[in-house]
Structures are given as structure tokens and as C-alpha cells.
PDB file of C-alpha atoms in Angstrom:
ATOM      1  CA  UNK K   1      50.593  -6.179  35.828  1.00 42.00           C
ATOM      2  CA  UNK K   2      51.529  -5.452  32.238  1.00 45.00           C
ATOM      3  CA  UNK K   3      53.702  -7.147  30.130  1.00 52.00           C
ATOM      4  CA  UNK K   4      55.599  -4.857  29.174  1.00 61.00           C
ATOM      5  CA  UNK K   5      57.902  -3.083  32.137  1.00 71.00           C
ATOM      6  CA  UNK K   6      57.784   0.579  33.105  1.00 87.00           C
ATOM      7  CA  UNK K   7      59.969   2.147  31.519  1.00 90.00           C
ATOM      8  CA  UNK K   8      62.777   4.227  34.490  1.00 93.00           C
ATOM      9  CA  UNK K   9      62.055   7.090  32.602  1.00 89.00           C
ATOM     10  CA  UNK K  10      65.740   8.578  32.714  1.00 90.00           C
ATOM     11  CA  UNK K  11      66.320  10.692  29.262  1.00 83.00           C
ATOM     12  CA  UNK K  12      69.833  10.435  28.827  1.00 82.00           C
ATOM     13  CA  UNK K  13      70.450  14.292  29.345  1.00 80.00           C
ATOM     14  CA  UNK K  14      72.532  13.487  32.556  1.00 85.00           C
ATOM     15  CA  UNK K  15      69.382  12.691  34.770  1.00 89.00           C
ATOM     16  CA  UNK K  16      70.645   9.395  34.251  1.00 91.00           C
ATOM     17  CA  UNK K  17      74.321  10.591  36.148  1.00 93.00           C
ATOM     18  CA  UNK K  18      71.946  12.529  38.518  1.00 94.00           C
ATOM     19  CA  UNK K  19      70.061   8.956  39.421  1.00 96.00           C
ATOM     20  CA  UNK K  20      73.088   6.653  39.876  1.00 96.00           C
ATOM     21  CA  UNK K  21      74.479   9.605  42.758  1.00 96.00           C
ATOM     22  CA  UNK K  22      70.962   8.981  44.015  1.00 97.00           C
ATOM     23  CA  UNK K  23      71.361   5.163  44.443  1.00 96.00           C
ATOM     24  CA  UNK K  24      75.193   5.653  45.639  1.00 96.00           C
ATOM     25  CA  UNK K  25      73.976   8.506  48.429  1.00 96.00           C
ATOM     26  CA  UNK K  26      70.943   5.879  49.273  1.00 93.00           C
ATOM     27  CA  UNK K  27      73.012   2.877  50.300  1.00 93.00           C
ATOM     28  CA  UNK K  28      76.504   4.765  51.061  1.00 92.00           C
ATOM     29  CA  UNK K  29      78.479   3.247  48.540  1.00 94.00           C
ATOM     30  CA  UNK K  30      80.557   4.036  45.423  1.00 95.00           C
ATOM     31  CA  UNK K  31      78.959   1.980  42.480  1.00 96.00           C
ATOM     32  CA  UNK K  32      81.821   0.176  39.528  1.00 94.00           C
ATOM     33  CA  UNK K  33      81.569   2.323  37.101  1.00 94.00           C
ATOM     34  CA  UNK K  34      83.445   0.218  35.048  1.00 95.00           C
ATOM     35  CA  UNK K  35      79.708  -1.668  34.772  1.00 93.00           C
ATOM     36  CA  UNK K  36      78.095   1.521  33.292  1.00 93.00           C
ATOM     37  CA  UNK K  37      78.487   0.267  29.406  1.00 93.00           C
ATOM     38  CA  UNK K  38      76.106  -3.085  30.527  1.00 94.00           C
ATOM     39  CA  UNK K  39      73.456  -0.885  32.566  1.00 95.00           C
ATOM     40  CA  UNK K  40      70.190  -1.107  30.147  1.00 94.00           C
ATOM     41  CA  UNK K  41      67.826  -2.049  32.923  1.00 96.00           C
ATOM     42  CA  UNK K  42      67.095  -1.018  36.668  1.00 97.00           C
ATOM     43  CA  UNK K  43      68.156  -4.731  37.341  1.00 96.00           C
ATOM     44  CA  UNK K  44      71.647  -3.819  35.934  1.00 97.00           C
ATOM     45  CA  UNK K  45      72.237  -1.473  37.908  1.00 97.00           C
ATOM     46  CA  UNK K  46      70.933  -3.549  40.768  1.00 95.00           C
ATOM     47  CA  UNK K  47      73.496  -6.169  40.386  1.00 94.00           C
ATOM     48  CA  UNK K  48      76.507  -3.351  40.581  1.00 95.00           C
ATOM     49  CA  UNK K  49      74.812  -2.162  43.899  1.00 95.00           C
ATOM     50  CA  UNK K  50      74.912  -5.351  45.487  1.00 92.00           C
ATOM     51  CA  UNK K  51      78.602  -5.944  44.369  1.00 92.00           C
ATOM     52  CA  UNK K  52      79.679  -3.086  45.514  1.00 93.00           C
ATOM     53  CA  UNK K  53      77.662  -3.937  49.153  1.00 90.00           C
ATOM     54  CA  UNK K  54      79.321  -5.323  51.915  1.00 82.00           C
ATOM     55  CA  UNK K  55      77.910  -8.892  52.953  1.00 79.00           C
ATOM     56  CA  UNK K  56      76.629  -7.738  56.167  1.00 75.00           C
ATOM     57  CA  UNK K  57      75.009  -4.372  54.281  1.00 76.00           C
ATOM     58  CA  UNK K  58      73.880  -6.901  51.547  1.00 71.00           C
ATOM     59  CA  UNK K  59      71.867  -9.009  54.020  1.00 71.00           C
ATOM     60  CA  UNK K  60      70.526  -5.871  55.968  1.00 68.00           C
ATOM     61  CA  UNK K  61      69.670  -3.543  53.135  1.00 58.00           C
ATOM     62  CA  UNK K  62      68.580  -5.808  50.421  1.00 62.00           C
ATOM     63  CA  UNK K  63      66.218  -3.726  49.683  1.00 87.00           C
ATOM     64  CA  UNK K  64      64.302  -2.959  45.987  1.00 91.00           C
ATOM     65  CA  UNK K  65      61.919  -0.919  47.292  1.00 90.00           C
ATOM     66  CA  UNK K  66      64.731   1.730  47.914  1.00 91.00           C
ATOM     67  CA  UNK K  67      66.547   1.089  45.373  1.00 94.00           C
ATOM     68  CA  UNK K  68      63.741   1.883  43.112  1.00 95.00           C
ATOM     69  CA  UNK K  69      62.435   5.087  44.633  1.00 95.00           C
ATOM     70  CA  UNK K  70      66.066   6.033  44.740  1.00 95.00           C
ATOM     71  CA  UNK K  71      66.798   4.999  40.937  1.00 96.00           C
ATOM     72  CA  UNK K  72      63.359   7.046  40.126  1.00 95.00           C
ATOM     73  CA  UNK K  73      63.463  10.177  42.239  1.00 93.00           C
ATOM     74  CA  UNK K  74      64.981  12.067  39.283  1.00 90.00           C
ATOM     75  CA  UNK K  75      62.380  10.764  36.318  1.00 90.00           C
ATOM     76  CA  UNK K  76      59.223  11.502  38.764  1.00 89.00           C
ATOM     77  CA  UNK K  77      58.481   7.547  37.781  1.00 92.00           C
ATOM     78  CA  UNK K  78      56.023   5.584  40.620  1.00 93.00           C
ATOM     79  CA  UNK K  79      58.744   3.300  42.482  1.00 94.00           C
ATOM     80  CA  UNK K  80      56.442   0.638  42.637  1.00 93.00           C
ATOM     81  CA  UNK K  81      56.182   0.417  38.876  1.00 94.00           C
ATOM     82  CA  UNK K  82      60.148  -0.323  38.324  1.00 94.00           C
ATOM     83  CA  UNK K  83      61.041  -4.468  38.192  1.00 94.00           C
ATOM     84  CA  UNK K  84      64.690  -5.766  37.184  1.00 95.00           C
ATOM     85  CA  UNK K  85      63.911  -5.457  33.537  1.00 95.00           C
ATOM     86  CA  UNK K  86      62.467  -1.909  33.216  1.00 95.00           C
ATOM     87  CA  UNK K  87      64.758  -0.167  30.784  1.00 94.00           C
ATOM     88  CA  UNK K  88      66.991   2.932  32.256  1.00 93.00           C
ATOM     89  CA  UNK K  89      66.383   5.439  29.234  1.00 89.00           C
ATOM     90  CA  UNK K  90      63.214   6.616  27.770  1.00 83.00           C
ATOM     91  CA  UNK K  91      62.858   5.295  23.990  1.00 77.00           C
ATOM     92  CA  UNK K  92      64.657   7.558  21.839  1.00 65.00           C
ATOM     93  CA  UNK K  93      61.796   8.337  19.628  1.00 55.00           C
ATOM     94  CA  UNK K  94      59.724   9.169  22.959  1.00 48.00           C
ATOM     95  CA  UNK K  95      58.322  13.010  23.140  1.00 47.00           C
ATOM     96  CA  UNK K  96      59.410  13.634  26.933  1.00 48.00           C
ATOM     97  CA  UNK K  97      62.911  13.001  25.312  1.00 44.00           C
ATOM     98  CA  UNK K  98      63.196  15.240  22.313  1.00 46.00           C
ATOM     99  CA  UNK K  99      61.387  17.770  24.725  1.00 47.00           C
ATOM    100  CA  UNK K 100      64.621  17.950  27.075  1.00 46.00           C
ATOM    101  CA  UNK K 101      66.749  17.864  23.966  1.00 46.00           C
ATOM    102  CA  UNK K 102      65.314  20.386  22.727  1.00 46.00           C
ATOM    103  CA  UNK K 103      64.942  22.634  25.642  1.00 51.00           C
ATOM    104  CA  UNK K 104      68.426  22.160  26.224  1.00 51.00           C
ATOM    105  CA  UNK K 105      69.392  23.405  22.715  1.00 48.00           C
ATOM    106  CA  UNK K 106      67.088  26.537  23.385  1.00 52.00           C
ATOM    107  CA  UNK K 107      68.637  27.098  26.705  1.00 57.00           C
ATOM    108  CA  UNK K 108      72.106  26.921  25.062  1.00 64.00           C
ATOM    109  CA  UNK K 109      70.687  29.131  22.194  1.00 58.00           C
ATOM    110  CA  UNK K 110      69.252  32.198  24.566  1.00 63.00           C
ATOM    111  CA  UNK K 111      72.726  32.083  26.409  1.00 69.00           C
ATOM    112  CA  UNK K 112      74.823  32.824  23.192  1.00 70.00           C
ATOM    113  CA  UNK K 113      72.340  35.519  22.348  1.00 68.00           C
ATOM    114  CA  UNK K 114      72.712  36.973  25.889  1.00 73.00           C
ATOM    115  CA  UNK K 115      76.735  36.597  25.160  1.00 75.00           C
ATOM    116  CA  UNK K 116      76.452  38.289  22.010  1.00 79.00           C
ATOM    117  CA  UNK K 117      74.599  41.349  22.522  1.00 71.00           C
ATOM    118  CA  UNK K 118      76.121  42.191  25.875  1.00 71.00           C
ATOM    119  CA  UNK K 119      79.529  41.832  24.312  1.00 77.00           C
ATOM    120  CA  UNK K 120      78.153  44.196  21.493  1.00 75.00           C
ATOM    121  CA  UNK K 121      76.868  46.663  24.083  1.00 76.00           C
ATOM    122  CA  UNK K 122      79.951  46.559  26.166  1.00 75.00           C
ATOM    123  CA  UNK K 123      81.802  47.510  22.270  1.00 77.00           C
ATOM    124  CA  UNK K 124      79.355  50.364  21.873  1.00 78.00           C
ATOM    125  CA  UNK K 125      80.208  51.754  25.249  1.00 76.00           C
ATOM    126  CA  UNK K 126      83.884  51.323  24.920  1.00 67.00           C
TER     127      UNK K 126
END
């Protein structure tokens, strides 16, 4: 195994929102979100699942395996590659991350072009 962890590969353009639902709808439980500021790693958010547990659940479904392939199901990220210290969010200079960015912005663009002219054509028939 490498050094270095895998990386969760969550972007930070709500996937991340999108992956924490995942966990919650996983185990069945509501996670603190008062602990969202200190999430960096998978472990992080780890920790806030088993608080927010039951003992008896916590003993029965301690489980990384799911948690993993639950935390990952949104990045497309192996499971099996995730440990405690993988970071959440891609690294903000990563390619994969502008991409979404900037997919986003053209999304956004195209609909206030679409906006525009039918607006303008709904004038010109008026």
C-alpha cells in the first residue's frame, strides 16, 4: 500500500452534501452536523457516524467497509482504497476539480443565454 492515502475524491461542488446523505441513508441515522467544519478525512466523518450510532447499532454495524463504499459512491473512488486518513476533497489545484467548476459555470452560462433570447423572442412577438 502507498504512503500516501487515496484521496475520497469528493470536489466540493455539493457531491460532498450528496455523500454524507449517502452515509446517513446507509446506517439510518442523522449525522451532527455541527462536526462538518472538522471533517477533512473519511476518518472524520467516521467518528460523527459512530457518535451518532446507537451502542447496540455501534457493535452490530461497525462496519468500514460500508462506510467507505457509501462515503465513495458519489466520487466513483474504489472503496477498498479509502483508510481513516484519506482526505474528503480532491486537491484544489487537481484537473477533475476545475473540470466540474468549470462545467458548472458553462451550464450556468448556456441557461442565461437560453433566458435571454427567449425573453427577447417573447418581446418580438408581443
Amino acid at each position: 500500500m502507498s504512503a500516501d492515502p487515496k484521496n475520497v475524491g469528493l470536489a466540493g461542488d455539493g457531491d460532498e452534501i450528496a455523500a454524507i446523505h449517502d452515509v446517513e441513508r446507509a446506517f439510518g441515522v442523522e449525522l451532527d452536523y455541527s462536526d462538518a467544519p472538522t471533517w477533512r478525512t473519511a476518518g472524520d466523518v467516521f467518528q460523527s457516524l459512530e457518535k451518532a450510532l446507537t451502542v447496540e447499532k455501534r457493535e452490530a454495524e461497525h462496519d468500514w467497509a460500508r462506510f467507505a463504499e457509501a462515503l465513495t459512491g458519489q466520487s466513483g473512488v474504489q472503496p477498498e482504497l479509502i483508510r481513516p486518513d484519506s482526505p474528503l476533497l480532491l486537491p484544489s489545484g487537481n484537473f477533475w476539480r476545475r473540470a466540474v467548476h468549470l462545467s458548472a459555470f458553462l451550464c450556468i452560462a448556456a441557461a442565461a443565454c437560453l433566458a435571454i433570447f427567449g425573453t427577447l423572442a417573447m418581446l418580438e412577438l408581443s
